[in-house]
């Protein structure tokens, strides 16, 4: 007989329960004096034909650690009697909990036949502050009501709601006779995110066929035509102040790649990732995705599935690559913002950053992929629209870089099961967020299951090397509809949706088709390989299910229980999208607040302040949570210097065991420049991404880059105009640097409408990721100063303009001009730095970015635990610039290097011969002091390393 | 007939993720290493006796759900208990790294598989900071029993775990010390997790079963140590000539097997 039981596990009082730490921090944050005692209880609810001895064994042998825990069966812990209060939190039914599968597995190993398991957690408080609402406190700090149910007290409503059943009924959506506005409201009602023109194109198409579309057909069109999948803004016609652009992407980013025509590119812009040649036998695949909207609503799940998704892009490019590293960039609002200061429907930035880090951590670490590179940017306009960029690099034999589907190949879905999670993610991410998004889009939130994806990875790469499939792609936005729709574009496909393995019953054919349940791949398998493929996947405990086949009839045909529910022409699906002309105009720069004639004189205070800003400060709090050493490939990690706490410009890994050929990865981007000058913002992002990898030894002729445009609503001509300018900067700089773009991804609707109707739009933000080849990784150098007496040089030209600099940020100045990039000169500088590193002339090399020279010097000093005596007087004379600009300018294409005294002459000879601007600033000293003097001889900066380190290291502790 | 090259079983399950680099380290140290999935061992348990040593590598088996290493430990206890005990009783070395250490402890194979009445006497639990930590630590080898390192050896290697704090009742710790089963401690104030008495690794009373939280396989190559640049450039030697300090653990284990089989 089926019964349920509830097993409670609690840490004995003498041990420390890790779950309590964040609760204490939250209570402190609410500014309550925390006298409250807190106890945490983990709850496991089991359902099945269970004897009491089985339940006892489950509690004792599986759930309890004999050293740490006490347990109770069907009797809640009561720690505090009448003075206690309890909150119980559990995932909503239907929300993924990856632990359930592992627990069922362990129970079966213990010969305990549970049919279902569900977890919950309880927090017991003694003397909870009476002026604080417990449920509200829990919703703000301990749970996310979007995916979890919270109950005050001990009981959880219905632990195992009865499963729903589904009875097939084909649903037709009549469009005939509907007006433009009726079509628009139908689209909105169904959550399709199609506009009136697109809806009427569909209406006409089905009118000509003489029938109504089914819900599955409309959904398929909505997914495929979504901004997320089709990039219609970047690839559609634009009127830019009278100038016609047919296809922005093709005329800018992709054009640069085409013009450069580098012979080491293997596959660009066509697959799930860009692929470049690594050595004669191997290639590297790279992709960076945005996962902004899901991360705004459910930061942990959003960032986790963002990571999982981009890993699948790498698994699904060509015939699959092995992920060897991951990257992440986060853009958040000011970390000081409190819950009551954020717009309704948003989480405070601190919570967002803490949880997106945890999301990336738990996914990447469990997959065994080192997260080695990243950045954090802070800007008030990211308050309601945080940005999350997740990237992955993979290694593949070059033969696996191409794929081809043959008619008759079986369509196989492999990996996790399909549930109701993530429905409408693709269309949702193409819309603006507002305070209601949290309510209406809860289905769009996904939770990842990294262990399932790890098993898929293991099975897939084994099957790849046995050449058991002819093509594959990942199930991302749009689920099966996008994956199979894309794969079958040139042929046609026949799919039987009732074959798809489900997490639970009750899903309609339409839900199965568009579900964005994670950890799934779609493979095209020659019929005679099916048996071998199934055996490989079975061995890795991964489900692989035959859903149908690719057919040479040009149609997408779906069936459920033998009944046809979709019959779409592939040509209409992929080419039927109307191409409206979008209007763009040159953006106006924001009104410049008065640029002061003199800046604050206290440069010491400025430096300490800038070192403590989120963009500059140490990211050690984040980096140490990532397993950045797994796979054992790291040559230069994200933390460097004598105490391993300095900020590396880039990371270098060895993709091939036993070879010295390395790969360097880094990123660039500065949202503070976007509103001032979108063209220069983009040019600077490219330059920063390149100089980061160049400063660790990457060959400037072997670097590829990726773009991630995150913009506000580009239906506004000015926003679209700034996007055009940024894309043109990408083209111009890529061409001048001879650095091809290989892939990219955009996210174009990053705005939030508050309840009171205020629009919060993000600044134009371009993140560039760079992947470069380091021919001999043993030549790699780091950014920390190495020895006293080493000479310190500034390489590159400092230019006027402090707009968007961290100096302005600190002084509250919003306007100003951005220093102009000279990409031709920059390339010469990069080549010279490369040569200096290759010939072993340098002891350290650090790029100048946020905070300019002062910050770069401070970072090299604190990382090396060495001081310096630097002098700007020669620089002042030669450039004619004031000391403020010399200290704080964020002019691009500059490096701060140190050089052993015996190499100084060779260094100067090399740079003079190449006509590269370089200035000797002084030397590294053994002492504990960083000193920078101006021409008057007085120190503008005079700080102890201790104070520098303190200012730089504490920032992210606010996340504790 | 003995094998000229010791054969190493590298046991994996869903979520194991350090198997590749562990196999590389074993091979570099002179073993022939094979990746074996727990399920294929459950299907034919006698397979284990084809090997001269076993390693359970790091990772997140079964997602560390319930507790790190717990579910794989249950599988070993309940599906492979006898073959594992017999394998260990024959004197073949067993090494558990990180998640593998958590498995050995929770399956009762460490600290002493002979004490059957109390299958688990120590545990590994959440780090004091409450989070996953990846950082380099210094270890000091302490046990004269261990076949893996001579006592007094200093080794640097990274930790990467969320549940690495070793915890046991005070009497158990005292007993372990008396029995010289504390194989490694974190030295120079590098304890990353709050482990009692800085314990980083334990061995069994015979010294040939070892579990440790840090990752020796991540310090076997010239580039693994994050300060390789400083160590070599400043000494004007070629960086590639150096092997990592973690290599000794694998070499000693394999040497032990060689002596045993020859």
CSV table of N, CA and C in Angstrom, one decimal, chain A residues 127-261:
chain,number,residue,atom,x,y,z
A,127,UNK,N,12.8,33.3,19.7
A,127,UNK,CA,12.6,34.8,19.9
A,127,UNK,C,12.9,35.5,18.6
A,128,UNK,N,12.2,35.2,17.5
A,128,UNK,CA,12.4,35.9,16.2
A,128,UNK,C,11.9,37.4,16.5
A,129,UNK,N,12.7,38.3,16.0
A,129,UNK,CA,12.3,39.7,16.3
A,129,UNK,C,10.8,40.0,16.0
A,130,UNK,N,10.1,40.6,17.0
A,130,UNK,CA,8.7,40.7,16.8
A,130,UNK,C,8.2,41.7,15.8
A,131,UNK,N,9.2,42.7,15.5
A,131,UNK,CA,8.8,43.7,14.5
A,131,UNK,C,9.1,43.3,13.1
A,132,UNK,N,9.5,42.0,12.9
A,132,UNK,CA,9.8,41.6,11.6
A,132,UNK,C,8.8,40.5,11.2
A,133,UNK,N,8.4,40.6,9.9
A,133,UNK,CA,7.4,39.6,9.4
A,133,UNK,C,8.2,38.4,8.9
A,134,UNK,N,8.0,37.3,9.6
A,134,UNK,CA,8.8,36.1,9.3
A,134,UNK,C,8.6,35.6,7.8
A,135,UNK,N,7.4,35.6,7.3
A,135,UNK,CA,7.2,35.1,6.0
A,135,UNK,C,7.9,36.1,5.0
A,136,UNK,N,7.8,37.4,5.2
A,136,UNK,CA,8.4,38.3,4.3
A,136,UNK,C,9.9,38.2,4.4
A,137,UNK,N,10.4,38.1,5.6
A,137,UNK,CA,11.9,37.9,5.8
A,137,UNK,C,12.4,36.7,5.0
A,138,UNK,N,11.6,35.6,5.1
A,138,UNK,CA,12.0,34.3,4.5
A,138,UNK,C,11.9,34.5,2.9
A,139,UNK,N,10.9,35.2,2.5
A,139,UNK,CA,10.8,35.4,1.0
A,139,UNK,C,11.9,36.3,0.5
A,140,UNK,N,12.4,37.2,1.3
A,140,UNK,CA,13.4,38.1,0.8
A,140,UNK,C,14.8,37.4,0.9
A,141,UNK,N,15.0,36.5,1.9
A,141,UNK,CA,16.4,36.1,2.1
A,141,UNK,C,16.6,34.6,2.0
A,142,UNK,N,15.5,33.8,2.3
A,142,UNK,CA,15.7,32.3,2.4
A,142,UNK,C,15.2,31.6,1.2
A,143,UNK,N,14.3,32.2,0.5
A,143,UNK,CA,13.5,31.4,-0.6
A,143,UNK,C,13.2,32.3,-1.7
A,144,UNK,N,12.8,31.7,-2.8
A,144,UNK,CA,12.3,32.5,-3.9
A,144,UNK,C,10.8,32.0,-4.2
A,145,UNK,N,9.8,32.9,-3.8
A,145,UNK,CA,8.4,32.4,-4.0
A,145,UNK,C,8.1,32.1,-5.4
A,146,UNK,N,8.9,32.5,-6.4
A,146,UNK,CA,8.6,32.1,-7.7
A,146,UNK,C,8.7,30.6,-8.0
A,147,UNK,N,9.6,30.0,-7.2
A,147,UNK,CA,9.8,28.5,-7.4
A,147,UNK,C,9.6,27.7,-6.2
A,148,UNK,N,9.3,28.4,-5.1
A,148,UNK,CA,9.2,27.7,-3.8
A,148,UNK,C,8.0,28.1,-3.0
A,149,UNK,N,7.4,27.2,-2.3
A,149,UNK,CA,6.3,27.5,-1.4
A,149,UNK,C,6.8,27.7,0.0
A,150,UNK,N,6.3,28.7,0.7
A,150,UNK,CA,6.7,29.0,2.1
A,150,UNK,C,5.5,28.8,3.0
A,151,UNK,N,5.7,28.1,4.1
A,151,UNK,CA,4.6,28.0,5.0
A,151,UNK,C,5.1,28.3,6.4
A,152,UNK,N,4.4,29.2,7.1
A,152,UNK,CA,4.8,29.4,8.4
A,152,UNK,C,4.3,28.3,9.3
A,153,UNK,N,5.1,27.7,10.1
A,153,UNK,CA,4.7,26.6,10.9
A,153,UNK,C,5.4,25.3,10.3
A,154,UNK,N,4.9,24.2,10.8
A,154,UNK,CA,5.6,23.0,10.6
A,154,UNK,C,5.1,22.2,9.4
A,155,UNK,N,3.9,22.5,9.0
A,155,UNK,CA,3.3,21.5,8.0
A,155,UNK,C,3.4,22.1,6.6
A,156,UNK,N,3.6,21.2,5.7
A,156,UNK,CA,3.6,21.5,4.3
A,156,UNK,C,2.3,21.0,3.7
A,157,UNK,N,1.5,21.8,3.1
A,157,UNK,CA,0.2,21.3,2.6
A,157,UNK,C,0.2,19.9,2.1
A,158,UNK,N,0.2,19.7,0.8
A,158,UNK,CA,0.1,18.4,0.3
A,158,UNK,C,1.5,18.0,-0.3
A,159,UNK,N,2.2,17.1,0.4
A,159,UNK,CA,3.5,16.7,0.0
A,159,UNK,C,3.6,16.2,-1.4
A,160,UNK,N,2.7,15.3,-1.7
A,160,UNK,CA,2.7,14.7,-3.1
A,160,UNK,C,1.3,14.9,-3.7
A,161,UNK,N,1.2,16.1,-4.4
A,161,UNK,CA,-0.1,16.3,-5.1
A,161,UNK,C,-0.3,15.2,-6.1
A,162,UNK,N,-1.5,14.7,-6.3
A,162,UNK,CA,-1.8,13.7,-7.3
A,162,UNK,C,-1.3,14.1,-8.7
A,163,UNK,N,-0.7,13.2,-9.4
A,163,UNK,CA,-0.3,13.6,-10.8
A,163,UNK,C,-1.5,13.8,-11.7
A,164,UNK,N,-1.3,14.8,-12.6
A,164,UNK,CA,-2.4,15.1,-13.5
A,164,UNK,C,-2.3,14.1,-14.7
A,165,UNK,N,-3.5,14.0,-15.3
A,165,UNK,CA,-3.4,13.2,-16.5
A,165,UNK,C,-3.7,14.1,-17.7
A,166,UNK,N,-3.4,13.6,-18.9
A,166,UNK,CA,-3.6,14.4,-20.1
A,166,UNK,C,-4.4,13.6,-21.1
A,167,UNK,N,-5.5,14.1,-21.6
A,167,UNK,CA,-6.2,13.4,-22.7
A,167,UNK,C,-6.0,14.2,-23.9
A,168,UNK,N,-5.6,13.5,-25.0
A,168,UNK,CA,-5.2,14.2,-26.2
A,168,UNK,C,-6.5,14.9,-26.8
A,169,UNK,N,-6.3,16.2,-27.2
A,169,UNK,CA,-7.3,16.9,-28.0
A,169,UNK,C,-6.5,17.9,-28.8
A,170,UNK,N,-6.6,17.8,-30.1
A,170,UNK,CA,-5.9,18.7,-31.0
A,170,UNK,C,-6.6,20.1,-30.9
A,171,UNK,N,-5.7,21.1,-30.7
A,171,UNK,CA,-6.3,22.5,-30.6
A,171,UNK,C,-5.9,23.3,-31.8
A,172,UNK,N,-7.0,23.8,-32.5
A,172,UNK,CA,-6.8,24.7,-33.6
A,172,UNK,C,-7.1,26.1,-33.1
A,173,UNK,N,-6.3,27.1,-33.7
A,173,UNK,CA,-6.5,28.5,-33.3
A,173,UNK,C,-7.0,29.2,-34.5
A,174,UNK,N,-8.3,29.5,-34.7
A,174,UNK,CA,-8.8,30.1,-35.9
A,174,UNK,C,-8.3,31.6,-35.9
A,175,UNK,N,-7.7,32.0,-37.0
A,175,UNK,CA,-7.2,33.3,-37.2
A,175,UNK,C,-8.0,34.1,-38.2
A,176,UNK,N,-8.9,33.4,-38.9
A,176,UNK,CA,-9.6,34.0,-40.0
A,176,UNK,C,-10.4,35.2,-39.5
A,177,UNK,N,-10.4,36.3,-40.2
A,177,UNK,CA,-11.2,37.4,-39.9
A,177,UNK,C,-10.8,38.2,-38.7
A,178,UNK,N,-9.7,37.8,-38.0
A,178,UNK,CA,-9.2,38.6,-36.9
A,178,UNK,C,-8.5,39.9,-37.4
A,179,UNK,N,-8.8,41.0,-36.7
A,179,UNK,CA,-8.2,42.3,-37.1
A,179,UNK,C,-6.8,42.3,-36.6
A,180,UNK,N,-6.0,43.3,-37.0
A,180,UNK,CA,-4.6,43.5,-36.6
A,180,UNK,C,-4.5,43.5,-35.1
A,181,UNK,N,-5.4,44.3,-34.5
A,181,UNK,CA,-5.3,44.5,-33.0
A,181,UNK,C,-5.8,43.2,-32.3
A,182,UNK,N,-6.7,42.5,-32.9
A,182,UNK,CA,-7.2,41.2,-32.3
A,182,UNK,C,-6.0,40.2,-32.4
A,183,UNK,N,-5.3,40.2,-33.5
A,183,UNK,CA,-4.2,39.3,-33.7
A,183,UNK,C,-3.1,39.6,-32.6
A,184,UNK,N,-2.9,40.9,-32.4
A,184,UNK,CA,-1.9,41.3,-31.4
A,184,UNK,C,-2.3,40.9,-30.0
A,185,UNK,N,-3.5,41.0,-29.7
A,185,UNK,CA,-3.9,40.6,-28.3
A,185,UNK,C,-3.9,39.1,-28.2
A,186,UNK,N,-4.2,38.4,-29.3
A,186,UNK,CA,-4.1,36.9,-29.2
A,186,UNK,C,-2.7,36.5,-29.0
A,187,UNK,N,-1.7,37.2,-29.6
A,187,UNK,CA,-0.3,36.9,-29.4
A,187,UNK,C,0.1,37.1,-28.0
A,188,UNK,N,-0.4,38.2,-27.4
A,188,UNK,CA,-0.1,38.5,-26.1
A,188,UNK,C,-0.7,37.5,-25.1
A,189,UNK,N,-1.9,37.2,-25.4
A,189,UNK,CA,-2.7,36.2,-24.5
A,189,UNK,C,-2.0,34.9,-24.5
A,190,UNK,N,-1.4,34.4,-25.7
A,190,UNK,CA,-0.8,33.1,-25.7
A,190,UNK,C,0.7,33.2,-25.4
A,191,UNK,N,1.2,34.5,-25.1
A,191,UNK,CA,2.6,34.6,-24.7
A,191,UNK,C,3.5,34.3,-25.9
A,192,UNK,N,3.1,34.7,-27.1
A,192,UNK,CA,3.9,34.4,-28.3
A,192,UNK,C,5.0,35.4,-28.6
A,193,UNK,N,4.8,36.6,-28.1
A,193,UNK,CA,5.7,37.7,-28.4
A,193,UNK,C,5.9,38.0,-29.9
A,194,UNK,N,4.8,37.7,-30.7
A,194,UNK,CA,4.9,38.1,-32.1
A,194,UNK,C,4.1,39.4,-32.3
A,195,UNK,N,4.6,40.3,-33.2
A,195,UNK,CA,3.9,41.5,-33.3
A,195,UNK,C,2.8,41.4,-34.4
A,196,UNK,N,2.1,42.5,-34.6
A,196,UNK,CA,0.9,42.4,-35.5
A,196,UNK,C,1.2,42.0,-36.9
A,197,UNK,N,2.4,42.5,-37.4
A,197,UNK,CA,2.8,42.2,-38.7
A,197,UNK,C,3.1,40.7,-38.9
A,198,UNK,N,3.8,40.2,-37.9
A,198,UNK,CA,4.1,38.8,-37.9
A,198,UNK,C,2.9,37.9,-37.8
A,199,UNK,N,2.0,38.3,-37.0
A,199,UNK,CA,0.7,37.6,-36.8
A,199,UNK,C,-0.1,37.6,-38.1
A,200,UNK,N,-0.1,38.8,-38.8
A,200,UNK,CA,-1.0,38.8,-40.0
A,200,UNK,C,-0.3,38.0,-41.1
A,201,UNK,N,1.1,38.0,-41.1
A,201,UNK,CA,1.8,37.1,-42.1
A,201,UNK,C,1.4,35.7,-41.9
A,202,UNK,N,1.3,35.2,-40.6
A,202,UNK,CA,0.9,33.9,-40.3
A,202,UNK,C,-0.6,33.7,-40.7
A,203,UNK,N,-1.4,34.7,-40.4
A,203,UNK,CA,-2.8,34.6,-40.8
A,203,UNK,C,-3.0,34.3,-42.3
A,204,UNK,N,-2.2,35.2,-43.1
A,204,UNK,CA,-2.3,35.0,-44.5
A,204,UNK,C,-1.9,33.6,-45.0
A,205,UNK,N,-0.8,33.2,-44.4
A,205,UNK,CA,-0.2,31.9,-44.8
A,205,UNK,C,-1.3,30.8,-44.6
A,206,UNK,N,-1.9,30.8,-43.5
A,206,UNK,CA,-2.9,29.7,-43.2
A,206,UNK,C,-4.2,29.9,-44.0
A,207,UNK,N,-4.5,31.2,-44.3
A,207,UNK,CA,-5.6,31.4,-45.2
A,207,UNK,C,-5.4,30.8,-46.5
A,208,UNK,N,-4.2,30.9,-47.0
A,208,UNK,CA,-3.9,30.3,-48.4
A,208,UNK,C,-3.9,28.8,-48.3
A,209,UNK,N,-3.6,28.3,-47.1
A,209,UNK,CA,-3.7,26.8,-47.0
A,209,UNK,C,-5.2,26.4,-46.7
A,210,UNK,N,-6.0,27.3,-46.4
A,210,UNK,CA,-7.4,27.0,-46.2
A,210,UNK,C,-7.7,26.3,-44.9
A,211,UNK,N,-6.9,26.5,-43.9
A,211,UNK,CA,-7.2,25.9,-42.6
A,211,UNK,C,-6.6,26.8,-41.4
A,212,UNK,N,-7.0,26.5,-40.2
A,212,UNK,CA,-6.5,27.2,-39.1
A,212,UNK,C,-5.2,26.6,-38.6
A,213,UNK,N,-4.3,27.3,-38.0
A,213,UNK,CA,-3.1,26.7,-37.4
A,213,UNK,C,-3.4,26.0,-36.1
A,214,UNK,N,-2.7,25.0,-35.8
A,214,UNK,CA,-2.8,24.4,-34.4
A,214,UNK,C,-2.0,25.2,-33.5
A,215,UNK,N,-2.2,25.0,-32.2
A,215,UNK,CA,-1.4,25.7,-31.2
A,215,UNK,C,0.1,25.4,-31.4
A,216,UNK,N,0.4,24.1,-31.7
A,216,UNK,CA,1.8,23.8,-31.9
A,216,UNK,C,2.4,24.5,-33.0
A,217,UNK,N,1.6,24.7,-34.1
A,217,UNK,CA,2.2,25.4,-35.2
A,217,UNK,C,2.5,26.9,-34.9
A,218,UNK,N,1.5,27.5,-34.2
A,218,UNK,CA,1.7,28.9,-33.8
A,218,UNK,C,2.9,29.0,-32.8
A,219,UNK,N,3.0,28.1,-31.9
A,219,UNK,CA,4.1,28.1,-31.0
A,219,UNK,C,5.4,27.9,-31.7
A,220,UNK,N,5.5,27.0,-32.6
A,220,UNK,CA,6.7,26.7,-33.4
A,220,UNK,C,7.2,28.0,-34.1
A,221,UNK,N,6.2,28.7,-34.7
A,221,UNK,CA,6.5,29.9,-35.4
A,221,UNK,C,7.0,31.0,-34.4
A,222,UNK,N,6.3,31.1,-33.3
A,222,UNK,CA,6.7,32.1,-32.3
A,222,UNK,C,8.1,31.8,-31.7
A,223,UNK,N,8.4,30.6,-31.5
A,223,UNK,CA,9.8,30.2,-31.0
A,223,UNK,C,10.8,30.6,-32.0
A,224,UNK,N,10.6,30.1,-33.2
A,224,UNK,CA,11.6,30.2,-34.3
A,224,UNK,C,11.8,31.7,-34.7
A,225,UNK,N,10.6,32.4,-34.7
A,225,UNK,CA,10.7,33.8,-35.1
A,225,UNK,C,11.1,34.8,-33.9
A,226,UNK,N,11.3,34.3,-32.8
A,226,UNK,CA,11.6,35.1,-31.6
A,226,UNK,C,12.9,35.8,-31.8
A,227,UNK,N,13.0,37.0,-31.2
A,227,UNK,CA,14.3,37.8,-31.3
A,227,UNK,C,15.4,36.9,-30.8
A,228,UNK,N,15.1,36.1,-29.7
A,228,UNK,CA,16.1,35.3,-29.1
A,228,UNK,C,16.7,34.3,-30.1
A,229,UNK,N,15.9,33.7,-31.0
A,229,UNK,CA,16.4,32.7,-31.9
A,229,UNK,C,16.8,33.3,-33.2
A,230,UNK,N,16.1,34.3,-33.7
A,230,UNK,CA,16.3,34.8,-35.1
A,230,UNK,C,17.1,36.0,-35.2
A,231,UNK,N,17.3,36.7,-34.1
A,231,UNK,CA,18.1,38.0,-34.1
A,231,UNK,C,17.6,38.9,-35.2
A,232,UNK,N,16.3,39.1,-35.2
A,232,UNK,CA,15.8,39.8,-36.3
A,232,UNK,C,16.2,41.3,-36.4
A,233,UNK,N,16.5,41.9,-35.2
A,233,UNK,CA,16.9,43.3,-35.3
A,233,UNK,C,18.3,43.4,-35.9
A,234,UNK,N,19.2,42.5,-35.5
A,234,UNK,CA,20.6,42.6,-36.0
A,234,UNK,C,20.7,42.1,-37.4
A,235,UNK,N,19.7,41.3,-37.9
A,235,UNK,CA,19.8,40.8,-39.3
A,235,UNK,C,18.8,41.4,-40.2
A,236,UNK,N,17.9,42.3,-39.7
A,236,UNK,CA,16.8,42.8,-40.6
A,236,UNK,C,17.2,44.2,-41.1
A,237,UNK,N,16.4,44.7,-42.0
A,237,UNK,CA,16.8,46.1,-42.6
A,237,UNK,C,16.6,47.2,-41.6
A,238,UNK,N,17.5,48.2,-41.7
A,238,UNK,CA,17.4,49.3,-40.8
A,238,UNK,C,17.6,50.6,-41.6
A,239,UNK,N,16.8,51.6,-41.2
A,239,UNK,CA,17.0,53.0,-41.8
A,239,UNK,C,17.7,53.8,-40.7
A,240,UNK,N,19.0,54.1,-41.0
A,240,UNK,CA,19.8,54.8,-40.0
A,240,UNK,C,20.0,56.2,-40.5
A,241,UNK,N,19.1,57.1,-40.0
A,241,UNK,CA,19.1,58.5,-40.4
A,241,UNK,C,19.2,58.6,-41.9
A,242,UNK,N,18.4,57.8,-42.6
A,242,UNK,CA,18.3,57.9,-44.1
A,242,UNK,C,19.2,56.9,-44.8
A,243,UNK,N,20.1,56.3,-44.1
A,243,UNK,CA,21.1,55.4,-44.7
A,243,UNK,C,20.5,54.0,-44.5
A,244,UNK,N,20.4,53.2,-45.6
A,244,UNK,CA,19.8,51.8,-45.4
A,244,UNK,C,20.8,50.8,-45.1
A,245,UNK,N,20.5,50.0,-44.1
A,245,UNK,CA,21.4,48.9,-43.8
A,245,UNK,C,20.5,47.6,-44.0
A,246,UNK,N,21.0,46.7,-44.8
A,246,UNK,CA,20.2,45.5,-45.1
A,246,UNK,C,20.3,44.5,-43.9
A,247,UNK,N,21.5,44.3,-43.4
A,247,UNK,CA,21.7,43.3,-42.4
A,247,UNK,C,22.9,43.7,-41.6
A,248,UNK,N,22.6,44.3,-40.4
A,248,UNK,CA,23.7,44.9,-39.7
A,248,UNK,C,24.8,43.9,-39.3
A,249,UNK,N,24.4,42.8,-38.9
A,249,UNK,CA,25.4,41.8,-38.5
A,249,UNK,C,26.3,41.4,-39.7
A,250,UNK,N,25.7,41.2,-40.8
A,250,UNK,CA,26.5,40.8,-42.0
A,250,UNK,C,27.4,41.9,-42.5
A,251,UNK,N,26.9,43.2,-42.3
A,251,UNK,CA,27.7,44.3,-42.8
A,251,UNK,C,28.7,44.8,-41.8
A,252,UNK,N,28.7,44.3,-40.6
A,252,UNK,CA,29.7,44.8,-39.7
A,252,UNK,C,30.6,43.6,-39.1
A,253,UNK,N,30.1,43.0,-38.1
A,253,UNK,CA,30.8,41.9,-37.4
A,253,UNK,C,31.3,40.8,-38.3
A,254,UNK,N,30.3,40.3,-39.1
A,254,UNK,CA,30.6,39.1,-39.9
A,254,UNK,C,31.4,39.6,-41.1
A,255,UNK,N,31.3,40.8,-41.5
A,255,UNK,CA,32.0,41.3,-42.7
A,255,UNK,C,33.5,41.4,-42.3
A,256,UNK,N,33.8,41.8,-41.1
A,256,UNK,CA,35.2,41.9,-40.7
A,256,UNK,C,35.9,40.5,-40.9
A,257,UNK,N,35.1,39.5,-40.4
A,257,UNK,CA,35.7,38.1,-40.4
A,257,UNK,C,35.9,37.7,-41.9
A,258,UNK,N,34.9,38.0,-42.7
A,258,UNK,CA,34.9,37.6,-44.1
A,258,UNK,C,36.1,38.3,-44.8
A,259,UNK,N,36.3,39.6,-44.5
A,259,UNK,CA,37.4,40.3,-45.2
A,259,UNK,C,38.7,39.8,-44.7
A,260,UNK,N,38.9,39.5,-43.4
A,260,UNK,CA,40.1,39.0,-42.9
A,260,UNK,C,40.5,37.6,-43.5
A,261,UNK,N,39.4,36.8,-43.6
A,261,UNK,CA,39.6,35.5,-44.3
A,261,UNK,C,40.8,34.7,-43.7
